[in-house]
Coordinates of C-alpha atoms in Angstrom, one line a residue:
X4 CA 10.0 -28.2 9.1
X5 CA 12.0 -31.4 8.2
X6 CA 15.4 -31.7 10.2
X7 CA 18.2 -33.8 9.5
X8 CA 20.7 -34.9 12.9
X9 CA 24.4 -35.6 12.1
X10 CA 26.0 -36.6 15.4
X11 CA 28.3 -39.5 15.9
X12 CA 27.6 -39.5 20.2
X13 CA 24.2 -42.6 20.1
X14 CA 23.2 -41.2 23.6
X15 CA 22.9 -37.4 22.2
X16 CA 21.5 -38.5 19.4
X17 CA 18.9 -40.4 20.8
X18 CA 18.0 -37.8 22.7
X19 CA 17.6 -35.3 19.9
X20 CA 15.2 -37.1 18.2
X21 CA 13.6 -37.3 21.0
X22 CA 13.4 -33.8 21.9
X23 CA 12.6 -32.6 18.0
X24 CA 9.2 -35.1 18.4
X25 CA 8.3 -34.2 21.9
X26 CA 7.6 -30.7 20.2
X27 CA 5.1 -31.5 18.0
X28 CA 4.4 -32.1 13.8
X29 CA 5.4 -29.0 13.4
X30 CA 9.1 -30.3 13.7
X31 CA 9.3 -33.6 11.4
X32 CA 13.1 -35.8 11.8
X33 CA 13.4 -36.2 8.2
X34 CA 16.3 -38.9 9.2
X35 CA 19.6 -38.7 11.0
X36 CA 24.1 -39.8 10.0
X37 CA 26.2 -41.0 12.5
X38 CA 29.3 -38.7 10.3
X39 CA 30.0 -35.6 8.0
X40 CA 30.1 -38.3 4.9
X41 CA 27.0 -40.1 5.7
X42 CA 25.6 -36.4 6.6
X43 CA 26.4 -34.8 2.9
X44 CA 24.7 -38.0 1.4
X45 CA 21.3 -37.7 3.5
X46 CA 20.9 -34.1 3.0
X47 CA 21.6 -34.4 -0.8
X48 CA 18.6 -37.3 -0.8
X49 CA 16.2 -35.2 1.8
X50 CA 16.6 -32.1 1.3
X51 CA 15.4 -30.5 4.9
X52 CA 14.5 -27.0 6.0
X53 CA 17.9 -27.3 9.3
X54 CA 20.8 -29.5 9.3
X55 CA 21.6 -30.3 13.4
X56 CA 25.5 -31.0 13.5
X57 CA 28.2 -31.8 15.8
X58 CA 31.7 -30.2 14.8
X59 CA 34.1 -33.2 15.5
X60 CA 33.1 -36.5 13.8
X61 CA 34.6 -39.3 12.1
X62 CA 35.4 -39.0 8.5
X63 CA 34.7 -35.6 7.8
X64 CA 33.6 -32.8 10.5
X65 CA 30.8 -30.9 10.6
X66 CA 32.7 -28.0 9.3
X67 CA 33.9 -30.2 6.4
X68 CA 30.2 -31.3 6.1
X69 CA 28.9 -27.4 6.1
X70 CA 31.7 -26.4 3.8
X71 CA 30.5 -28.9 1.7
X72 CA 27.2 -28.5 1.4
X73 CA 26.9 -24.9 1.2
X74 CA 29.4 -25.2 -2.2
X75 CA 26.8 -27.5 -3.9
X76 CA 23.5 -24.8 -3.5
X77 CA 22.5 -26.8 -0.4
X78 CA 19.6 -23.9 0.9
X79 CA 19.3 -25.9 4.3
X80 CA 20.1 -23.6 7.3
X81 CA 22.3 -25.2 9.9
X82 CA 23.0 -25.7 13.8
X83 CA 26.0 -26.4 15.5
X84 CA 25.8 -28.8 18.5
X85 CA 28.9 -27.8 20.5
X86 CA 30.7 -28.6 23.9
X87 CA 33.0 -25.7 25.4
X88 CA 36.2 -26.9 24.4
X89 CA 34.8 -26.9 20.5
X90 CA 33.5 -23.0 21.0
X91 CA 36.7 -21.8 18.0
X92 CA 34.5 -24.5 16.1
X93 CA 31.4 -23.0 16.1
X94 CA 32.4 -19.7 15.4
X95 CA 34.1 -20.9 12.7
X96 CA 30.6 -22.9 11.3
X97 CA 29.0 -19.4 12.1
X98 CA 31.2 -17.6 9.2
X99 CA 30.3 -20.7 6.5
X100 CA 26.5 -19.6 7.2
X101 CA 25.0 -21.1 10.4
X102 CA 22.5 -19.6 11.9
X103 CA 22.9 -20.9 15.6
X104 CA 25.2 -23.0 17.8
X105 CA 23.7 -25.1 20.6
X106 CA 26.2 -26.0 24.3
X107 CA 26.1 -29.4 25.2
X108 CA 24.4 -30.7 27.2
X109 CA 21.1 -29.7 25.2
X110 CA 18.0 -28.4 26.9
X111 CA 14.0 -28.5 25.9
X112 CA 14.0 -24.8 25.5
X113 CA 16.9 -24.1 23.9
X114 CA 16.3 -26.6 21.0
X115 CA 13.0 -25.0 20.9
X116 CA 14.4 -21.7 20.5
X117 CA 16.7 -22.0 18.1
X118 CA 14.3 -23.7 16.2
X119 CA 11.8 -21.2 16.1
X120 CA 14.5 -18.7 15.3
X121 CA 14.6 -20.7 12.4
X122 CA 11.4 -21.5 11.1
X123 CA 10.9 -17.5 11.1
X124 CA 14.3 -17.4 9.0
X125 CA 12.5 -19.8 6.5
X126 CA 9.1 -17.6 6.4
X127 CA 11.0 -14.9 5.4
X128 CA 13.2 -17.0 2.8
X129 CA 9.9 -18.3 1.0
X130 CA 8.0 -14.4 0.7
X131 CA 11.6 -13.0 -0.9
X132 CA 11.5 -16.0 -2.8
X133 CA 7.7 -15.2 -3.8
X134 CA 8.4 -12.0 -4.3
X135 CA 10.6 -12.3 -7.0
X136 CA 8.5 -13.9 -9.3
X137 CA 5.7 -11.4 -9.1
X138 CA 4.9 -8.8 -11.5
X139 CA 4.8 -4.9 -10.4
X140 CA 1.6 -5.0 -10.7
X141 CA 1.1 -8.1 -8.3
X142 CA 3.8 -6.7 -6.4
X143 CA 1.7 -3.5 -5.4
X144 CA -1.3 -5.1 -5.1
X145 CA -0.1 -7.1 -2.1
X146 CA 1.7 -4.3 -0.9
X147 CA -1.5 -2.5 -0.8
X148 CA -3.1 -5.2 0.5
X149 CA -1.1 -6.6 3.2
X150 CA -1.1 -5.4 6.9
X151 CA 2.1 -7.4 8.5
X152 CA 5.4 -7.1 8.4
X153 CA 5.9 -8.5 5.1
X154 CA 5.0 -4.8 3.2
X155 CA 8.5 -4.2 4.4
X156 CA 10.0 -6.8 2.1
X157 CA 7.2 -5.9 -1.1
X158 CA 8.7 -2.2 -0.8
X159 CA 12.1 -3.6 -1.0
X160 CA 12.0 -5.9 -3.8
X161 CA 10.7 -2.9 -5.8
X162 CA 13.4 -0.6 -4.9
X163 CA 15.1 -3.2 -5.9
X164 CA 13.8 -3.8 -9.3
X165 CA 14.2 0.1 -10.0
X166 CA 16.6 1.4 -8.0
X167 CA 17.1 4.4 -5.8
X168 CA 15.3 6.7 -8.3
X169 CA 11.9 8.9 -6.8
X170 CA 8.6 8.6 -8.1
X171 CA 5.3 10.4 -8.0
X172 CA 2.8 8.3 -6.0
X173 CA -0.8 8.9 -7.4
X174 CA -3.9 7.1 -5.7
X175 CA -7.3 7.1 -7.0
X176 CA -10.1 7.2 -4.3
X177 CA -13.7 6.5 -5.1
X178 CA -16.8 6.4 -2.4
X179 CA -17.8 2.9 -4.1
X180 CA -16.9 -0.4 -5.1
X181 CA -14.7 -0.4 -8.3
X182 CA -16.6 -3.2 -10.9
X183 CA -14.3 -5.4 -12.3
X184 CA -15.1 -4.2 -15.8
X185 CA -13.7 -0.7 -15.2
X186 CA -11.0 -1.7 -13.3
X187 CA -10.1 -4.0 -16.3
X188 CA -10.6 -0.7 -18.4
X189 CA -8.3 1.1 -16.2
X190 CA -5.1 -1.7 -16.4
X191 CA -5.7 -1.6 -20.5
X192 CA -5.3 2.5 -20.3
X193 CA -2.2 2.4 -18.0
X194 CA -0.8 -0.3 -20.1
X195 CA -1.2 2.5 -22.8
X196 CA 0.1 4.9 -20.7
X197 CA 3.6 2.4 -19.7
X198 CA 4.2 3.8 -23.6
X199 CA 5.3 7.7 -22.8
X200 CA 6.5 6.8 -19.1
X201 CA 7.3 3.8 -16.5
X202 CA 4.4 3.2 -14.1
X203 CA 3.2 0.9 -11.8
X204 CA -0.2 0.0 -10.7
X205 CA -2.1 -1.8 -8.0
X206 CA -5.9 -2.1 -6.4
X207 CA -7.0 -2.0 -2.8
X208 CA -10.0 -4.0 -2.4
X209 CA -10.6 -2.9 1.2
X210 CA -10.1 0.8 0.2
X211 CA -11.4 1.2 -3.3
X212 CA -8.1 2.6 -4.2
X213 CA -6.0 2.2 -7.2
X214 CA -2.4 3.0 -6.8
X215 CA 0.1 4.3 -9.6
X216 CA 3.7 5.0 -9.5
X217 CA 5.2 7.4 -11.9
X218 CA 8.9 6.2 -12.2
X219 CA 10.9 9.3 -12.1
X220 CA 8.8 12.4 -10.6
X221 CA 8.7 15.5 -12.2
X222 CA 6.6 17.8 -14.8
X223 CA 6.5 14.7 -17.2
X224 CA 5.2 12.3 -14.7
X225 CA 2.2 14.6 -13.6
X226 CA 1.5 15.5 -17.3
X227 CA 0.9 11.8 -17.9
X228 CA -1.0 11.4 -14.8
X229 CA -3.6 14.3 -16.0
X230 CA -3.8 12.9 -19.5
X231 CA -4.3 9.6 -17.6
X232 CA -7.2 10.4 -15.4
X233 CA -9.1 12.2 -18.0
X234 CA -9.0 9.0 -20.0
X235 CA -10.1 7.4 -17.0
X236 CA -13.2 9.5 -16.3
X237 CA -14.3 9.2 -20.0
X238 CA -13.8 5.7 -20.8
X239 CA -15.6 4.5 -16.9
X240 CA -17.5 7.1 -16.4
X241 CA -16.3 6.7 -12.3
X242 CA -16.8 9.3 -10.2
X243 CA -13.7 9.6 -8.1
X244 CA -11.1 11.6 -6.2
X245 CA -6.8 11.6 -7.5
X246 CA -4.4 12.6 -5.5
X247 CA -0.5 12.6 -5.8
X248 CA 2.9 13.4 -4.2
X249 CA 6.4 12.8 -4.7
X250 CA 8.6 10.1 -2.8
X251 CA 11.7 10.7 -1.8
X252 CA 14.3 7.5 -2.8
X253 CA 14.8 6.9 1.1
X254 CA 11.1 7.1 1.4
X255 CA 9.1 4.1 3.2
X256 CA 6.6 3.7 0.1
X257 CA 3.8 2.1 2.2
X258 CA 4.1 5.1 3.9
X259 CA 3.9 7.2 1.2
X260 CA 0.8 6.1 -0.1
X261 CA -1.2 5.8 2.7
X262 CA -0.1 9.3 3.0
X263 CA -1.3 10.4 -0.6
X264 CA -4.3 8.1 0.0
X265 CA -5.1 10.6 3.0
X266 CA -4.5 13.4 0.9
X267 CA -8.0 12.4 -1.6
X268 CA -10.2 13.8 1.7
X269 CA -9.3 17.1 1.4
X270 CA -11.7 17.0 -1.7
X271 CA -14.5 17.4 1.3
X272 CA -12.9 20.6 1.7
X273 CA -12.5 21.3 -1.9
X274 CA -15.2 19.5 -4.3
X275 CA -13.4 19.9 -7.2
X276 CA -12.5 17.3 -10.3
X277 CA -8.6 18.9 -10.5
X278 CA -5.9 16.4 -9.3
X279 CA -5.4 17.3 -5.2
X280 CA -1.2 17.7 -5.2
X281 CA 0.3 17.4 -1.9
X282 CA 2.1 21.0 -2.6
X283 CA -0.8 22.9 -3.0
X284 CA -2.6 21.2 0.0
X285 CA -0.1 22.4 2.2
X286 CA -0.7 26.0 1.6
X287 CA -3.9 26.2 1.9
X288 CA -5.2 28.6 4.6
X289 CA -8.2 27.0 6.5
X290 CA -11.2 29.3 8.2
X291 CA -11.8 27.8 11.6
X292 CA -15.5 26.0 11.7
X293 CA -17.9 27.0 13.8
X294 CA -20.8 24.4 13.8
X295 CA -24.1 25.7 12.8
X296 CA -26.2 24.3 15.6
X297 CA -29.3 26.1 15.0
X298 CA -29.7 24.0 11.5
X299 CA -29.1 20.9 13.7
X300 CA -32.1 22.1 15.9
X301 CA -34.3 23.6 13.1
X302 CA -33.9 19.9 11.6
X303 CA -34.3 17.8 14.3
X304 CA -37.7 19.6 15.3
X305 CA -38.9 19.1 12.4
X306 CA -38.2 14.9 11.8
X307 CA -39.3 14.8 15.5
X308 CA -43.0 16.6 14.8
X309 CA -43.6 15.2 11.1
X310 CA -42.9 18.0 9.2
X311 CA -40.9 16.3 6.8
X312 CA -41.9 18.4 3.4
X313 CA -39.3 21.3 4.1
X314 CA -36.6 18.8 5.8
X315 CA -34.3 18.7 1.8
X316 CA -33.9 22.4 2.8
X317 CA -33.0 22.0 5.8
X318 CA -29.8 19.5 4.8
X319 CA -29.3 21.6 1.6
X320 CA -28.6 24.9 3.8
X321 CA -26.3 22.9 5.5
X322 CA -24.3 21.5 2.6
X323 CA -24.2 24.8 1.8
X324 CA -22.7 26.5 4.8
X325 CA -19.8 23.7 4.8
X326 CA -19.1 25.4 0.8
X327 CA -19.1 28.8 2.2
X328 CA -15.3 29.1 3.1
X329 CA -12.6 26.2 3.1
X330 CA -12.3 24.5 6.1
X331 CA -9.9 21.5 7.1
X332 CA -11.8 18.0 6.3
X333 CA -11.3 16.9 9.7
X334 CA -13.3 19.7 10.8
X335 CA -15.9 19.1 7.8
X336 CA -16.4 15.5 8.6
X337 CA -17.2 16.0 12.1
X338 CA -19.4 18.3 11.6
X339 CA -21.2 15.9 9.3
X340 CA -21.3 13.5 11.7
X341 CA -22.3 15.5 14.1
X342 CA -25.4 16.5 12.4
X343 CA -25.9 12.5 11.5
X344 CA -26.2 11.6 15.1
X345 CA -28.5 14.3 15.5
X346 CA -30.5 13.5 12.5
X347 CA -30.4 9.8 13.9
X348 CA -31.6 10.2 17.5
X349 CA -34.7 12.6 15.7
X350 CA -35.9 9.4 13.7
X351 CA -35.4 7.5 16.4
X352 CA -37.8 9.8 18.4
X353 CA -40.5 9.7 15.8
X354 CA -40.1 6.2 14.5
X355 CA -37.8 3.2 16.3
X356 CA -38.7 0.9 13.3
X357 CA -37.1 3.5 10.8
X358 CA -34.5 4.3 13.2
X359 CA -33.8 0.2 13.5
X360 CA -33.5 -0.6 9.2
X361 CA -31.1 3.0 9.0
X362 CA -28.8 1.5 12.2
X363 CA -28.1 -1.5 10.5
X364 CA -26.7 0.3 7.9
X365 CA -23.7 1.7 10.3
X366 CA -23.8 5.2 8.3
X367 CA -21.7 6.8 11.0
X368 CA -19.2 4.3 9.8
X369 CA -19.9 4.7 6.2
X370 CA -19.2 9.0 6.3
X371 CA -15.6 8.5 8.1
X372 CA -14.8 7.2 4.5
X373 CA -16.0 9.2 2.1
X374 CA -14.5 11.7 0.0
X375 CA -17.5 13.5 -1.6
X376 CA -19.6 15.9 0.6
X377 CA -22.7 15.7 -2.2
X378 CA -22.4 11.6 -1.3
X379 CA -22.9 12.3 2.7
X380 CA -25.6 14.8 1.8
X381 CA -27.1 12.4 -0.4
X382 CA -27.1 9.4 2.3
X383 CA -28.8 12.4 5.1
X384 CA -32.1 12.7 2.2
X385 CA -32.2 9.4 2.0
X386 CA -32.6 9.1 5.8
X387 CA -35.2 11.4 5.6
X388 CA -36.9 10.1 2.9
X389 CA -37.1 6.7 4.0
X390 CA -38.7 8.3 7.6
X391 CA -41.0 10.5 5.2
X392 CA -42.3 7.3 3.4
X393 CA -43.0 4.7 6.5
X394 CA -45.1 7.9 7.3
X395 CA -47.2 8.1 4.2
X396 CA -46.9 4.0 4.1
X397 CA -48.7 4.6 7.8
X398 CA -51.9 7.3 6.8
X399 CA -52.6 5.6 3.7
X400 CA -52.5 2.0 4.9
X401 CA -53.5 0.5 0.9
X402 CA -54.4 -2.8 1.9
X403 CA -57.9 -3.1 3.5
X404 CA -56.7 -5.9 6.0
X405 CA -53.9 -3.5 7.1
X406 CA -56.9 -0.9 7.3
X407 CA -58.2 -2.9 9.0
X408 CA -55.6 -3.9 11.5
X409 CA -54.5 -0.2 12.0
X410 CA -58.0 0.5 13.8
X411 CA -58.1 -2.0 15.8
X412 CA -54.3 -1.4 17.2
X413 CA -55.5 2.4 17.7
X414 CA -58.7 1.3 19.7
X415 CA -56.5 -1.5 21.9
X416 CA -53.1 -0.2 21.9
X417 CA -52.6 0.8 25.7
X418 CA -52.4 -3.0 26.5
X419 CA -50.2 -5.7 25.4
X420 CA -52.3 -6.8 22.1
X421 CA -50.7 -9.4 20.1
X422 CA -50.2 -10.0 16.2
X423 CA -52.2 -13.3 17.3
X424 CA -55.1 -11.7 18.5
X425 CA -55.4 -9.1 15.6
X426 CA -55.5 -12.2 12.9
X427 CA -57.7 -14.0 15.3
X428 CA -60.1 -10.6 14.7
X429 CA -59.3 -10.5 10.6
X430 CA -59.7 -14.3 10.6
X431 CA -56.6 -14.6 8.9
X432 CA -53.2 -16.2 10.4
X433 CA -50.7 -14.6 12.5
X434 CA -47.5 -15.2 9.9
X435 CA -49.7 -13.9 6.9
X436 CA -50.5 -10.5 8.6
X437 CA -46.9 -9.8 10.1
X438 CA -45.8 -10.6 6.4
X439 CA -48.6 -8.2 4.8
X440 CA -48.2 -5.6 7.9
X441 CA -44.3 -5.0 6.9
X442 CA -44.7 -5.6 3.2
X443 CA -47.8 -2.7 3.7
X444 CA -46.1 -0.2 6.2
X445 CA -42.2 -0.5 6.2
X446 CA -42.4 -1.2 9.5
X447 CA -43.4 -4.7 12.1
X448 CA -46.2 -5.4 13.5
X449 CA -44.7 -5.2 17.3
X450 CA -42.5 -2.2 16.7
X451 CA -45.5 -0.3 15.2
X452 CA -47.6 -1.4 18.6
X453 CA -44.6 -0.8 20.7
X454 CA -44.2 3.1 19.5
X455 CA -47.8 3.9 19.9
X456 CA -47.3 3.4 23.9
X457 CA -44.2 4.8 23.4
X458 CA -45.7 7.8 21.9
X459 CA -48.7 8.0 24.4
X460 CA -46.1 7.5 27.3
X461 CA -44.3 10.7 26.2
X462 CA -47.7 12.3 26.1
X463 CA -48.2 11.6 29.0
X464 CA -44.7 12.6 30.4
X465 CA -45.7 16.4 28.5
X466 CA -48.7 16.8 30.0
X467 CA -48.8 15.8 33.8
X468 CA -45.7 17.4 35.2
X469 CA -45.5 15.0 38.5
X470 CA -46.4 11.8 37.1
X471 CA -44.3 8.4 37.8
X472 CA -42.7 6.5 35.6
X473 CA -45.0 3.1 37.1
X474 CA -48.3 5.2 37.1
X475 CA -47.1 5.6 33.1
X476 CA -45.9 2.1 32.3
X477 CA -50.1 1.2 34.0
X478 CA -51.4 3.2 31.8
X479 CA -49.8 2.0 29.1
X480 CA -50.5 -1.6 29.6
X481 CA -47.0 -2.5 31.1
X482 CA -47.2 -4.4 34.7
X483 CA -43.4 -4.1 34.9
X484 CA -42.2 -0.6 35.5
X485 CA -38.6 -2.1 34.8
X486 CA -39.2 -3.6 31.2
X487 CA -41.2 -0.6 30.5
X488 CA -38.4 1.6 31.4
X489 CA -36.0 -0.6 29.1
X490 CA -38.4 -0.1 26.1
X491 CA -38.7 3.5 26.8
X492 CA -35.0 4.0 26.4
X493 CA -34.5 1.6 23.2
X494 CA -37.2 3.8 21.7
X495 CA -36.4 7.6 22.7
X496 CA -32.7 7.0 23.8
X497 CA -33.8 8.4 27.7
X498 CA -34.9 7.2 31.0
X499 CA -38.1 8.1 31.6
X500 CA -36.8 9.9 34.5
X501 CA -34.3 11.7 31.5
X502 CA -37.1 12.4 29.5
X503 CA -39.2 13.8 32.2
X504 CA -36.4 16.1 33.3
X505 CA -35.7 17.2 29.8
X506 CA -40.0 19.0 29.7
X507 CA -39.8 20.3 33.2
X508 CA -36.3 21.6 34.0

């Protein structure tokens, strides 16, 4: 921020200076007049961000020097310095434009204050300055785009640009990234489009969402819209979800569009290609869903014992009880990831390494933003699949060193044995096997040995009712009952005490 002082006192002027450097760069004393003439000429030359002023000074006053000033474009904002008996002064600075007045004597804080009162005046100058050189469709974009305060100011410069008039807000969802060559498709079609009607457009990165605005509403605007996204879906080929619903001219349009945006998830409920309109949303009557939890179980037992042929029919049945009846999305998307979680802590029981490469992925995450229901169910085969072939990966064992490797872990597996000592056995070095191990199986070296005692401490957990969780962790080849009790959790998400309890309630 540069500052320029006009005061005619030396002391107070001194001190000032002074007071504007103690506070930092941030607040640069571009130079300073000892009168209103010599201040009119310096501001001219510097130009600064906040003129400091006394009211009576030789020559011309500070009001004379404001007056002044503000006649010529001068864009500076400005601060009256003032004693008590010059309060009539001030206020009348504060009618020519000031934006503070300051009592003499002049305190730290105070200067600080009004300062920073003032460099947020500037912020807000330079964004409505921005702002008006953008196009619409720059204009939405950072409206879509931008969290802070400033979508305040992006929704009024376009109710500026067109007035109090409504318009139909339309948002295009999709479950993936937009490439840039069909979102570059999309702007030449709506430029097309701008021929029959006024729109606007913009893109959410973060989202996946295009924006348009149909300037007015009505029959005409959703006419276009369907002609619009049928062009869409035959020129991209994109698979994606269009919503739309009208704005009021006092609407908030930020608002309005994260509210159509919310509007694309009842397509979990629906499934259908048809444009979701915010009318025929409302009225929709919604069955009340109760969770099919015996598909959850049927499902789980099976990832947790192998049987993963059937497990496709398993998800498929459950797809197809979501399609039955219409329920809310809210519902549908907690049921999803109900069964997800579920589906998770099975594969974790039967395999920690599969469990591990599927966690990284944060699919609980992923479902709370999708719109199609054949996506999620999609993403739960996968899951399976990938568990289905680290277990094929694991019986067939192609590679004769991996073979190899695989026998000896199932002869020495109740102790600690090491990736060092198995390439000691094959002769070949510790880094080559780990790499051939993974590349082979899917899965590492130490969390393949670490679930077979896993898997043998839960056998023995079945099978001997009273056994202790140390007399396990021995036979397993762990000497600390502690660690062994952390790995045991990592791996089947229990306690061994948990575990124990959950076979012999």
């Amino acid at each position: 921020m540069r500052i320029v002082i006009v005061e005619d006192e030396k002391k107070t002027l001194h001190g000032i200076v002074s007071l504007c450097r103690e506070m930092g760069e941030d607040y640069d004393v571009a130079g300073w007049a000892r009168n209103g003439e010599e201040g009119c000429r310096l501001v001219q030359e510097m130009s600064p961000d906040v003129v400091l002023t006394d009211v009576r000074m030789p020559l011309k006053s500070g009001l004379e020097m404001i007056q002044q000033l503000v006649e010529e474009g001068c864009k500076a904002k400005f601060i009256i310095l003032s004693g008590f008996a010059e309060f009539e002064f001030a206020q009348e600075a504060m009618k020519l434009g000031s934006v503070d007045y300051l009592l003499k004597p002049i305190t730290r804080d105070a200067l600080r204050k009004s300062l920073e009162h003032v460099k947020e005046m500037l912020k807000e100058d330079t964004s409505r300055n921005n702002l008006t050189r953008l196009t619409e469709e720059e204009l939405l974009n950072r409206l879509m785009n931008t969290e802070d305060a400033f979508g305040e100011e992006f929704f009024r410069e376009l109710r500026q640009r067109k007035g109090n008039t409504s318009c139909m807000v339309a948002v295009i969802r999709c479950d993936t990234r937009i490439r840039s060559s069909d979102l570059e498709g999309i702007r030449q079609l709506i430029c097309k489009a701008k021929e029959e009607g006024d729109l606007s457009f913009g893109f959410s990165r973060a989202r996946r969402e295009i924006c348009i605005l149909f300037w007015p509403s009505g029959e005409e605007a959703f006419s276009c819209l369907c002609r619009l996204t049928e062009e869409i879906r035959e020129e991209t080929r994109m698979r994606f979800v269009c919503a739309c619903s009208s704005m009021g001219e006092l609407e908030n349009l930020p608002g309005a569009i994260r509210r159509t945006s919310e509007l694309c998830n009842w397509n979990l409920s629906l499934e259908c290609p048809e444009i979701l309109q915010e009318n025929v949303v409302k009225e929709l009557s919604c069955e009340k869903l109760i969770y099919p939890i015996y598909i959850e179980r049927r499902l789980s037992e099976k990832i947790y014992s192998g049987r993963t042929e059937d497990i496709s029919m398993e998800i498929q049945e459950f797809t197809r009880y979501l399609r039955e009846k219409t329920y809310d999305y809210r519902d549908i998307r907690e049921a999803v990831l109900c069964l997800t979680v579920s589906v998770l802590y099975a594969i974790r029981q039967a395999n920690y390494g599969v469990y591990d490469e599927i966690n990284h992925l944060n699919v609980l995450d992923w479902i709370k933003d999708k719109v199609f229901l054949s996506s999620i169910t999609q993403m739960l085969l996968n899951m399976v699949g990938e568990l289905e072939r680290c277990q094929q990966k694991l019986q067939q064992g192609s590679h004769p060193l991996v073979k190899k490797a695989l026998k000896l872990i199932e002869t020495d597996y109740k102790r600690d044995i090491t990736v060092d000592e198995v390439a000691g056995m094959l002769k070949i070095t510790p880094e080559y096997l780990s790499t051939l191990f993974t590349k082979e199986l899917g899965i590492k070296f130490t969390v393949y040995c670490t679930q077979k005692r896993v898997n043998y401490a839960k056998e023995l957990f079945h099978t001997r009712k009273n056994i202790r969780a140390y007399e396990v962790a021995k036979e397993c080849g762990y000497g600390d009952v502690k660690y062994f009790c952390k790995v045991f959790k990592k791996y089947t998400g229990k306690s061994p005490s948990e575990y124990q309890h959950s076979f012999h309630v």
